[in-house]
mmCIF file of C-alpha atoms and ligand atoms in Angstrom:
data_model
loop_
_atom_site.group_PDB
_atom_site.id
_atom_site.type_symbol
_atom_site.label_atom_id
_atom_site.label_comp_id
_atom_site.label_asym_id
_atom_site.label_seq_id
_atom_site.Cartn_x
_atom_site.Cartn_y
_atom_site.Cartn_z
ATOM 1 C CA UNK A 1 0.000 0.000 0.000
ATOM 2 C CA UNK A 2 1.208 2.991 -1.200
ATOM 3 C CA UNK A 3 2.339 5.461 2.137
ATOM 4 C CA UNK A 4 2.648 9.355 2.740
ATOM 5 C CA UNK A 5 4.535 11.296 4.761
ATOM 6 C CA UNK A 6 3.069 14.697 6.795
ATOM 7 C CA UNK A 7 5.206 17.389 8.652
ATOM 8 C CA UNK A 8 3.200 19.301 10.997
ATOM 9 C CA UNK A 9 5.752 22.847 12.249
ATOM 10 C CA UNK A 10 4.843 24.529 15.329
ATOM 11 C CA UNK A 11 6.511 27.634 17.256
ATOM 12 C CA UNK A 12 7.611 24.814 19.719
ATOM 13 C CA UNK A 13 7.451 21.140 17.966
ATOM 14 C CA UNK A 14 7.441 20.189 14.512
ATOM 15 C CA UNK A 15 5.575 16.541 14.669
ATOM 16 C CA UNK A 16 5.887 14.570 11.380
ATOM 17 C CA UNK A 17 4.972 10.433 10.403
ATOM 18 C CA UNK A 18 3.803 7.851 7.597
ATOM 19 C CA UNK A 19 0.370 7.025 6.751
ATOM 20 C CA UNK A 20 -1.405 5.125 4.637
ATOM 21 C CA UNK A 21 -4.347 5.811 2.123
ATOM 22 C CA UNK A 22 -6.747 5.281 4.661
ATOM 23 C CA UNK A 23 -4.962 8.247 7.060
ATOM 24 C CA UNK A 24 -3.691 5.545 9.247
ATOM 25 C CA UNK A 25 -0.280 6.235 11.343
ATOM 26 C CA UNK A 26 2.259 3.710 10.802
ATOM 27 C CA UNK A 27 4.889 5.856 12.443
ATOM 28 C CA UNK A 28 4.963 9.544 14.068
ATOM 29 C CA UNK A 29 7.734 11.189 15.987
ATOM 30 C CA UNK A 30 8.503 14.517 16.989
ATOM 31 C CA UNK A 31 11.903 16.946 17.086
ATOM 32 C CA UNK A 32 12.230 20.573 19.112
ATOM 33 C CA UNK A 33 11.465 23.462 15.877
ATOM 34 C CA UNK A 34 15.049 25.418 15.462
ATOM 35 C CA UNK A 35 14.465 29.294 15.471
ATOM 36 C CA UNK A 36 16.091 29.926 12.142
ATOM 37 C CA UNK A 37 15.039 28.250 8.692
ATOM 38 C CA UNK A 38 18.701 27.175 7.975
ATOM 39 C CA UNK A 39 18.818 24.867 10.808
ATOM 40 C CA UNK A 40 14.885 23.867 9.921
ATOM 41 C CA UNK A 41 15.808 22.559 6.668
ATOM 42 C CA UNK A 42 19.024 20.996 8.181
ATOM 43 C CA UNK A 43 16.883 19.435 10.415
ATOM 44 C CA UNK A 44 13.994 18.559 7.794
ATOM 45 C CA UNK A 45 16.567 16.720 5.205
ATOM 46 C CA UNK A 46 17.436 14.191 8.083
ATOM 47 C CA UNK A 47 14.048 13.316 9.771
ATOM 48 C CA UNK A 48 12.782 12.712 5.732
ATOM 49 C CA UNK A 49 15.957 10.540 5.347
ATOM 50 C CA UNK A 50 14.793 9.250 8.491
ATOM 51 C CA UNK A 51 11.183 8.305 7.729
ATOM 52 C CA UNK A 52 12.150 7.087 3.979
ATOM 53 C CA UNK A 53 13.987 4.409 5.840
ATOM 54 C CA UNK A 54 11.103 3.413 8.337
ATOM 55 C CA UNK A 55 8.751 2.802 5.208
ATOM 56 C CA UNK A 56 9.192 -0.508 3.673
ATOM 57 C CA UNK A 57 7.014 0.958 0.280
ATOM 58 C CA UNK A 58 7.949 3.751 -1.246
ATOM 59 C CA UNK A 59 6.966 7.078 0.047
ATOM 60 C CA UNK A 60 4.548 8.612 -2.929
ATOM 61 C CA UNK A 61 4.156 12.585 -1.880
ATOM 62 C CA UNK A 62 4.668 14.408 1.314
ATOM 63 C CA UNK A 63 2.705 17.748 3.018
ATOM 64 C CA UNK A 64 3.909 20.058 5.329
ATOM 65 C CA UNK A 65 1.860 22.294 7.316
ATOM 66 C CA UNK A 66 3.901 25.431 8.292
ATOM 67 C CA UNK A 67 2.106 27.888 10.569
ATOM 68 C CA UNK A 68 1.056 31.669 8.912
ATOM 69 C CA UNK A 69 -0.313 32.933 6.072
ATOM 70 C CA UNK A 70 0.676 30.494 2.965
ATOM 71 C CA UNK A 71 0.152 32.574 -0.593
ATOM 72 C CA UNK A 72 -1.115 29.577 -3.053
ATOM 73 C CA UNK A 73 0.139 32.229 -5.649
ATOM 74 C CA UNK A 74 3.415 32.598 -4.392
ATOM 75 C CA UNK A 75 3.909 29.251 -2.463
ATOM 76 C CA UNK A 76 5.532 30.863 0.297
ATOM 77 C CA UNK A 77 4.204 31.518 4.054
ATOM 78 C CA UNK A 78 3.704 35.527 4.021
ATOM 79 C CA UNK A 79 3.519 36.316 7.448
ATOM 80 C CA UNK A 80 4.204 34.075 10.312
ATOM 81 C CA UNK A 81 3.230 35.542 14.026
ATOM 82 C CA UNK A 82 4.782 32.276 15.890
ATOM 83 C CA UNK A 83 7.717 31.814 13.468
ATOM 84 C CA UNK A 84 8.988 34.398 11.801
ATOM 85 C CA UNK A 85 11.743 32.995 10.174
ATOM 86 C CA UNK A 86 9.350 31.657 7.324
ATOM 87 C CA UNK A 87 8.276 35.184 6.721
ATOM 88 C CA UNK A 88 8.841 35.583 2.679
ATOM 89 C CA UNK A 89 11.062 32.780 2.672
ATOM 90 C CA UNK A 90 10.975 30.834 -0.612
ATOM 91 C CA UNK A 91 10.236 27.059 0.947
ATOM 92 C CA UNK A 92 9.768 25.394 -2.671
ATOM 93 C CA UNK A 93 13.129 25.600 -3.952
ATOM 94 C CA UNK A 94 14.418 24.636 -0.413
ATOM 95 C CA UNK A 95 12.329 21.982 -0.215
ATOM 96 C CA UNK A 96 12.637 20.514 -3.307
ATOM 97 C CA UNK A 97 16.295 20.052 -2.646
ATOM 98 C CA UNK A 98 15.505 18.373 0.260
ATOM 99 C CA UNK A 99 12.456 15.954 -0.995
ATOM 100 C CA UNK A 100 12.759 14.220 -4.179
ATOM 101 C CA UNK A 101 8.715 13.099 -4.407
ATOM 102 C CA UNK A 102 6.141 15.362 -5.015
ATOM 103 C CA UNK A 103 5.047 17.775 -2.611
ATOM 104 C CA UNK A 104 2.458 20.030 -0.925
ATOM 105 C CA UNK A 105 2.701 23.161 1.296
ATOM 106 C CA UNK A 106 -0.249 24.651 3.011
ATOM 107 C CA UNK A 107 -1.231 26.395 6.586
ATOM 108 C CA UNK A 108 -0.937 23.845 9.113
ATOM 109 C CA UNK A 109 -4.325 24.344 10.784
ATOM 110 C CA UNK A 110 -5.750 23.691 7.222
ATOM 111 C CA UNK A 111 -4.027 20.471 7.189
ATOM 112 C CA UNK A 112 -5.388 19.761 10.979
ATOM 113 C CA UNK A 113 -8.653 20.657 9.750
ATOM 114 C CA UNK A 114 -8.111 18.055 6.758
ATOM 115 C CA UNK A 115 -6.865 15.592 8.734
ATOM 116 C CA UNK A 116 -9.925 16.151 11.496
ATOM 117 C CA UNK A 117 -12.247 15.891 8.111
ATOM 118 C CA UNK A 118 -10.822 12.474 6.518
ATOM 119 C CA UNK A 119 -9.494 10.593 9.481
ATOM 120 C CA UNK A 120 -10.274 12.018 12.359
ATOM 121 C CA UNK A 121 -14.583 13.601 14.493
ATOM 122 C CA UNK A 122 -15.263 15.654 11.167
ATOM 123 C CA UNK A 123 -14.964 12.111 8.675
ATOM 124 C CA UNK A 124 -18.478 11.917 6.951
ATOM 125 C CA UNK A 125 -19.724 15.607 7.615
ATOM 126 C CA UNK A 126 -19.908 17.808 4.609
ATOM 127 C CA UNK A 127 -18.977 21.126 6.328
ATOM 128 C CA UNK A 128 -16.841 21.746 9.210
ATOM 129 C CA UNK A 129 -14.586 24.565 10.813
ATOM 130 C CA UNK A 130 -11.238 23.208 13.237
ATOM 131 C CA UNK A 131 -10.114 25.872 15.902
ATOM 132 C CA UNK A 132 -7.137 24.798 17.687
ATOM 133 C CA UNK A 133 -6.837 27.113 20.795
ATOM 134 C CA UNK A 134 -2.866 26.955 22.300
ATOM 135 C CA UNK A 135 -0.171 29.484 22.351
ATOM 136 C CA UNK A 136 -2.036 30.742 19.608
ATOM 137 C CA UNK A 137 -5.735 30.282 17.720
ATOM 138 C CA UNK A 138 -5.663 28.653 14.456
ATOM 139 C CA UNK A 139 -8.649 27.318 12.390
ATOM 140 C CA UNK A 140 -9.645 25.924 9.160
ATOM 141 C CA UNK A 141 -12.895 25.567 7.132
ATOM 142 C CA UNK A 142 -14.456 22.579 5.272
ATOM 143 C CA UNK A 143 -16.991 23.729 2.525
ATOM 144 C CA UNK A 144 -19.395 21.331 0.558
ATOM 145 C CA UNK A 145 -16.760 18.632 1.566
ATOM 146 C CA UNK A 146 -13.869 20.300 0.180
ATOM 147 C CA UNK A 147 -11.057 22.197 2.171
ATOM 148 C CA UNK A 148 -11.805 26.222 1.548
ATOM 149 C CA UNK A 149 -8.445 28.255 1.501
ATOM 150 C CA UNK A 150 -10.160 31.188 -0.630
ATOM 151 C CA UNK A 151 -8.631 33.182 -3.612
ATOM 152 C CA UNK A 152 -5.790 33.878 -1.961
ATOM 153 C CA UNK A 153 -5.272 31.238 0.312
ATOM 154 C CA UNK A 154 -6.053 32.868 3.250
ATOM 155 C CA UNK A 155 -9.439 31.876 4.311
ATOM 156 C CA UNK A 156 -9.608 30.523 7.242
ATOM 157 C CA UNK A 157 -8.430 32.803 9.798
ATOM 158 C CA UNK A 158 -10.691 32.562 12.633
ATOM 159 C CA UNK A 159 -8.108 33.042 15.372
ATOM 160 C CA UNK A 160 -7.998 36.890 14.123
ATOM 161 C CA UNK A 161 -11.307 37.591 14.036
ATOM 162 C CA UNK A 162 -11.949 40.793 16.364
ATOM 163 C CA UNK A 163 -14.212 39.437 19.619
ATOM 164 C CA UNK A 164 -13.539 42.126 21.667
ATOM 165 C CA UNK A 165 -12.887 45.803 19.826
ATOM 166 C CA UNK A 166 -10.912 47.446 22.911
ATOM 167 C CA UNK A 167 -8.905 44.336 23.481
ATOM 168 C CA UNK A 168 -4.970 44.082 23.661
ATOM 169 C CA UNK A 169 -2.987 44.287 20.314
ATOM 170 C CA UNK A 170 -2.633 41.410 18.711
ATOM 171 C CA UNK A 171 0.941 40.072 16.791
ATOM 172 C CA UNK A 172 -1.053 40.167 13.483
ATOM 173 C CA UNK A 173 -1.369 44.226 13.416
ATOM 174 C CA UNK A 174 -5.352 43.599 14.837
ATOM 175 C CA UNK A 175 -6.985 44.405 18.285
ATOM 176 C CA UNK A 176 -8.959 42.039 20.510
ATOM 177 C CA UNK A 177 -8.647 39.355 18.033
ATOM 178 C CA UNK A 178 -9.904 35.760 19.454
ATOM 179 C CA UNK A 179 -6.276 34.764 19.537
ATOM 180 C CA UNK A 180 -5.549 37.405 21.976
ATOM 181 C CA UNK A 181 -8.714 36.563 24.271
ATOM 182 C CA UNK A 182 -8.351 33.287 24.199
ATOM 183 C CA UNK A 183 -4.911 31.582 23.681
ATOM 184 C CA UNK A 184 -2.967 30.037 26.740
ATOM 185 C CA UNK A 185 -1.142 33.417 27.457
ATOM 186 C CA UNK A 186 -4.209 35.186 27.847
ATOM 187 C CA UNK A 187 -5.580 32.476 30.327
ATOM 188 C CA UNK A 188 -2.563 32.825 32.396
ATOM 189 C CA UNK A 189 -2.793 36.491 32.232
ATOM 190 C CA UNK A 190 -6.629 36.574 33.193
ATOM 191 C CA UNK A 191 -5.768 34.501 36.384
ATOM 192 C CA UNK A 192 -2.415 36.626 37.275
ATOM 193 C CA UNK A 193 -4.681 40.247 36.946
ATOM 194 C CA UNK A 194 -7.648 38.181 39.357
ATOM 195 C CA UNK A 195 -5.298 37.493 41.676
ATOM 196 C CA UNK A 196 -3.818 40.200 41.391
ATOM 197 C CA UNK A 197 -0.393 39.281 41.632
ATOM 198 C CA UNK A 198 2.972 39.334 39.381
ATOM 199 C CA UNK A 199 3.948 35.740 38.247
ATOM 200 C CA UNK A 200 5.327 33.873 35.507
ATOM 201 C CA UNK A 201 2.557 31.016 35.435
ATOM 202 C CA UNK A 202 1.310 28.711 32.402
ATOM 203 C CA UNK A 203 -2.017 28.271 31.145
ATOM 204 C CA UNK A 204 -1.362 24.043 32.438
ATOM 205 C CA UNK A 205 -0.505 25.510 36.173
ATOM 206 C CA UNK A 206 -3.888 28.084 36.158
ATOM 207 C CA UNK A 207 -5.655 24.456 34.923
ATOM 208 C CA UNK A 208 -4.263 22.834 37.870
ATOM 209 C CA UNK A 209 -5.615 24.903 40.363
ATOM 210 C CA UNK A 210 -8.790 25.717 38.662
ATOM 211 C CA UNK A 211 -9.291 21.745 39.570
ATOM 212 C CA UNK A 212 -8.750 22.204 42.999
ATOM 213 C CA UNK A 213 -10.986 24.814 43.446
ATOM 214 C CA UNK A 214 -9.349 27.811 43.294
ATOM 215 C CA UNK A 215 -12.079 30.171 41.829
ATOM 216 C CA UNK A 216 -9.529 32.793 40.352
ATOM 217 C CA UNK A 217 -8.386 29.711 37.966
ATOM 218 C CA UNK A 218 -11.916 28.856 36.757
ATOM 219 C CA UNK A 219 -12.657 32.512 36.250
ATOM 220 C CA UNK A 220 -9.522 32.400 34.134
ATOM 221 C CA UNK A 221 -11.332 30.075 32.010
ATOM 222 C CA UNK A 222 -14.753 31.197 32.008
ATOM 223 C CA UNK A 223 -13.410 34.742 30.959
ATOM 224 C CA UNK A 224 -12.030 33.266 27.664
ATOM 225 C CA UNK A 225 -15.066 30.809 27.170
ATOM 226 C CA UNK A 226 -17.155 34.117 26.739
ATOM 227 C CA UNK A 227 -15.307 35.269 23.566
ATOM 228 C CA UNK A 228 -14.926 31.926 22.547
ATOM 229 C CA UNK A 229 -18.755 31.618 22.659
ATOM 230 C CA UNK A 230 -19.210 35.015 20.707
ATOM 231 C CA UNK A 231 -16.358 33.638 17.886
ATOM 232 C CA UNK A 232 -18.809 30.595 17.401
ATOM 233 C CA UNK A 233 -21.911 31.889 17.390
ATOM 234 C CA UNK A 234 -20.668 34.231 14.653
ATOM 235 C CA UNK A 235 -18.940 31.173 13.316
ATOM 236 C CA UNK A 236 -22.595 29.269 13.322
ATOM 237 C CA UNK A 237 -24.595 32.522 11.820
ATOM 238 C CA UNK A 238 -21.968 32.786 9.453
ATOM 239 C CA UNK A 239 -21.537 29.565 7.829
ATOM 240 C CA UNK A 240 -24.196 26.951 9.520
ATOM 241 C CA UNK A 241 -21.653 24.674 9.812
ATOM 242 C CA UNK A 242 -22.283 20.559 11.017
ATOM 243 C CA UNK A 243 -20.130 20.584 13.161
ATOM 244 C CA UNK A 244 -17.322 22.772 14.990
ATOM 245 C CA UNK A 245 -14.040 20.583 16.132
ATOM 246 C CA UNK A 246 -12.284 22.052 19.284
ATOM 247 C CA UNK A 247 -8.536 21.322 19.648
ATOM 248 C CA UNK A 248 -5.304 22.663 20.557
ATOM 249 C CA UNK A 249 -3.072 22.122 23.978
ATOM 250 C CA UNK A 250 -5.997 24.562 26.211
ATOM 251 C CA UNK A 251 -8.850 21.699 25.364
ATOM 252 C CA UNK A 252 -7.034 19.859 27.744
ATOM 253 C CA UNK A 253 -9.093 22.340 30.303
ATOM 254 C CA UNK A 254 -12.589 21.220 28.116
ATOM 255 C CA UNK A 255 -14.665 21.334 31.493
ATOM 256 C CA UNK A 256 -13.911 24.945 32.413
ATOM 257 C CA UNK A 257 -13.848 25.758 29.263
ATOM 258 C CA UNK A 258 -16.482 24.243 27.105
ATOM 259 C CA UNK A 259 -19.750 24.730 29.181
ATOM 260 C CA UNK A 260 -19.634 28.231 29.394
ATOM 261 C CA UNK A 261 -18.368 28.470 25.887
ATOM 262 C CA UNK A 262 -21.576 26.539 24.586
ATOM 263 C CA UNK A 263 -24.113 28.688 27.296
ATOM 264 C CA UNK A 264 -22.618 32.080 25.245
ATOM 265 C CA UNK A 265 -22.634 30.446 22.040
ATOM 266 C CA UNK A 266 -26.714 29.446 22.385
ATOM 267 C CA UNK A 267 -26.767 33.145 23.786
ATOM 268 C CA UNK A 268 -25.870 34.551 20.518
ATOM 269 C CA UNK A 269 -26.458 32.398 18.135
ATOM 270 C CA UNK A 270 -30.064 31.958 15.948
ATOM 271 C CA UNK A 271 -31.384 29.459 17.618
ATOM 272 C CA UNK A 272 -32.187 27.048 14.655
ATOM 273 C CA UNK A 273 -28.947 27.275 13.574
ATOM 274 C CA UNK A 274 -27.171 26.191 16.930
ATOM 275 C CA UNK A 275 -29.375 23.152 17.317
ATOM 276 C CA UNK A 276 -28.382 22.002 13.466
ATOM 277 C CA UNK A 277 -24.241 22.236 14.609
ATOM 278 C CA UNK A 278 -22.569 19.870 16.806
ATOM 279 C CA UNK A 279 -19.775 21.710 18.879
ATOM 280 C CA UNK A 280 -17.538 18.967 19.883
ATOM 281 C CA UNK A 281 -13.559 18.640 21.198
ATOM 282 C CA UNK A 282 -11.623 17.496 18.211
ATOM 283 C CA UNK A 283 -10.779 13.828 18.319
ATOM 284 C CA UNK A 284 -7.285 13.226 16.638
ATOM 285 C CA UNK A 285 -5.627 16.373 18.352
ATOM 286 C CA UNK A 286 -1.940 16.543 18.201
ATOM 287 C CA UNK A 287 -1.826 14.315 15.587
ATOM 288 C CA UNK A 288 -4.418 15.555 13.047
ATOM 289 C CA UNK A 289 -2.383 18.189 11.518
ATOM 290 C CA UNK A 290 0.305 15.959 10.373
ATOM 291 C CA UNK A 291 -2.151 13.330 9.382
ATOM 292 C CA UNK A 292 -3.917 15.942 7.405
ATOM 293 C CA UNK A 293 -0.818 16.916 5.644
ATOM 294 C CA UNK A 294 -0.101 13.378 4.055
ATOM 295 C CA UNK A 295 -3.661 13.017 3.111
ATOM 296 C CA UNK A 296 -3.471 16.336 1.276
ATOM 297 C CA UNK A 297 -0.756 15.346 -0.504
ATOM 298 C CA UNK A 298 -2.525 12.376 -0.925
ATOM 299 C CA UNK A 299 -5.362 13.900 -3.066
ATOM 300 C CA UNK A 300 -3.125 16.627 -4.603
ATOM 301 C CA UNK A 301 -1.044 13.595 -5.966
ATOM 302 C CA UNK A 302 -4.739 11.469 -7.010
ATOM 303 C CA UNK A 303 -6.174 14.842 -8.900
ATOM 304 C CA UNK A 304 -2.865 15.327 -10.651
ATOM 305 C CA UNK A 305 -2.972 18.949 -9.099
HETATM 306 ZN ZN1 ZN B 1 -4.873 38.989 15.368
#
């Protein structure tokens, strides 16, 4: 059986595996991301040396989800907030020294949201929209079955969608934007200005004592669920989606998160069109962005795109 390979980059971890047509993982691993692109692509010509070896078929295509905006013109990640090293950068020529198959480039929560779509809670739904919520927000969009990326490429930017007009700044130029409401920093910071203290805390920490019972650490929580709420009721008006996957590291907090996220959403929302979507946590997590970046390449290689 025919495999694929999928190399999902974060600001922190860059994951990457084999899978086969059916988006199953036959191997997955997972290296620290170097700051600077030279040491990257350093790094990316071993681990594909690397996984060629683990495959005992050949390896037919490979996709790579890189985080920031990814020009389909251009082929090159614009603007990255959370790497900025990749800014402009011109990837294909790199890569193709690096990978002698054919392959795919695209935003790496489009790939997560591909991956939720064929393998993972979105497989059989004709629309869908992916949110991962972590250091930062990212999202993509499923439309009639088919990933949406727009005219541009851009579509699918969710996590800089203004929730709350007088907010902070935000990396991408914006104010307020979900991203800055919601993301693990902000969680942390919502618990530090309750308590009113100066501390360097993480978003896991404010979890840990939201569950035992400290009521500044739930707060933390339900603070972000409310513009999380207003993102998806906006989200549900907009596009009357099936179904809305949550993922991304702060899920791990779903029960002080996602109750008071679904009360605001039903507050906001037509009423209709909240009943028709299921808001769920996204099922193949970590893994789906990788996953969804083989079985891009995958179809990219079975349309002869
Ligand atoms: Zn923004």
């Amino acid at each position: 059986m025919p495999l694929y390979a999928g190399f999902d980059l974060g600001g922190t971890q860059l994951k990457y595996g084999l899978v086969d047509e059916r988006g199953r993982m036959l191997y997955k691993e997972k290296a620290s991301s170097p700051a600077a692109i030279e040491d990257l692509l350093r790094l990316l010509k071993n681990l594909w040396e690397d996984i060629k070896s683990k495959g005992k078929t050949e390896v037919k295509a490979v996709g790579f989800g890189f985080p920031g905006i990814f020009s389909l013109s251009e082929q090159k990640i614009l603007q990255s907030p959370n790497y900025p090293s990749l800014d402009n950068f011109d990837l294909l020529p790199a890569l193709s020294r690096i990978i002698e198959v054919p392959f795919w480039v695209d935003n790496d929560a489009n790939m997560a949201a591909y991956g939720e779509f064929k393998a993972g809670g979105g497989k059989g739904v004709q629309s869908l929209v992916l949110l991962t919520i972590g250091t930062g927000v990212g999202s993509g969009i499923i439309l009639e079955g088919k990933l949406w990326q727009g005219k541009c490429g851009f579509a699918g930017e969710l996590g800089h969608l203004t929730v709350n007009p007088k907010g902070e700044r935000c990396r991408c130029g914006g104010q307020g934007c979900l991203e800055t409401e919601v993301s693990a920093l902000k969680i942390a910071k919502n618990y530090t200005l309750l308590k009113k203290i100066e501390m360097d805390i993480s978003a896991e920490e404010v979890f840990r004592r939201a569950r035992k019972g400290d009521e500044a650490a739930q707060q933390a929580f339900a603070q972000a669920s409310y513009y999380l709420g207003i993102a998806l009721a906006a989200t549900i008006n907009f596009l009357n989606p099936d179904k809305i996957l949550l993922g991304g590291g702060v899920m791990s907090a779903e029960d002080y998160l996602l109750p008071l996220t679904l009360e605001e959403t039903r507050r906001r929302a037509y009423k209709a069109s909240f009943e028709c979507c299921s808001i769920e946590r996204a099922s193949i997590g970590n893994d789906a962005g990788l996953i969804g970046a083989a079985l891009w390449a995958k179809e990219q290689v079975k349309s002869g795109q």
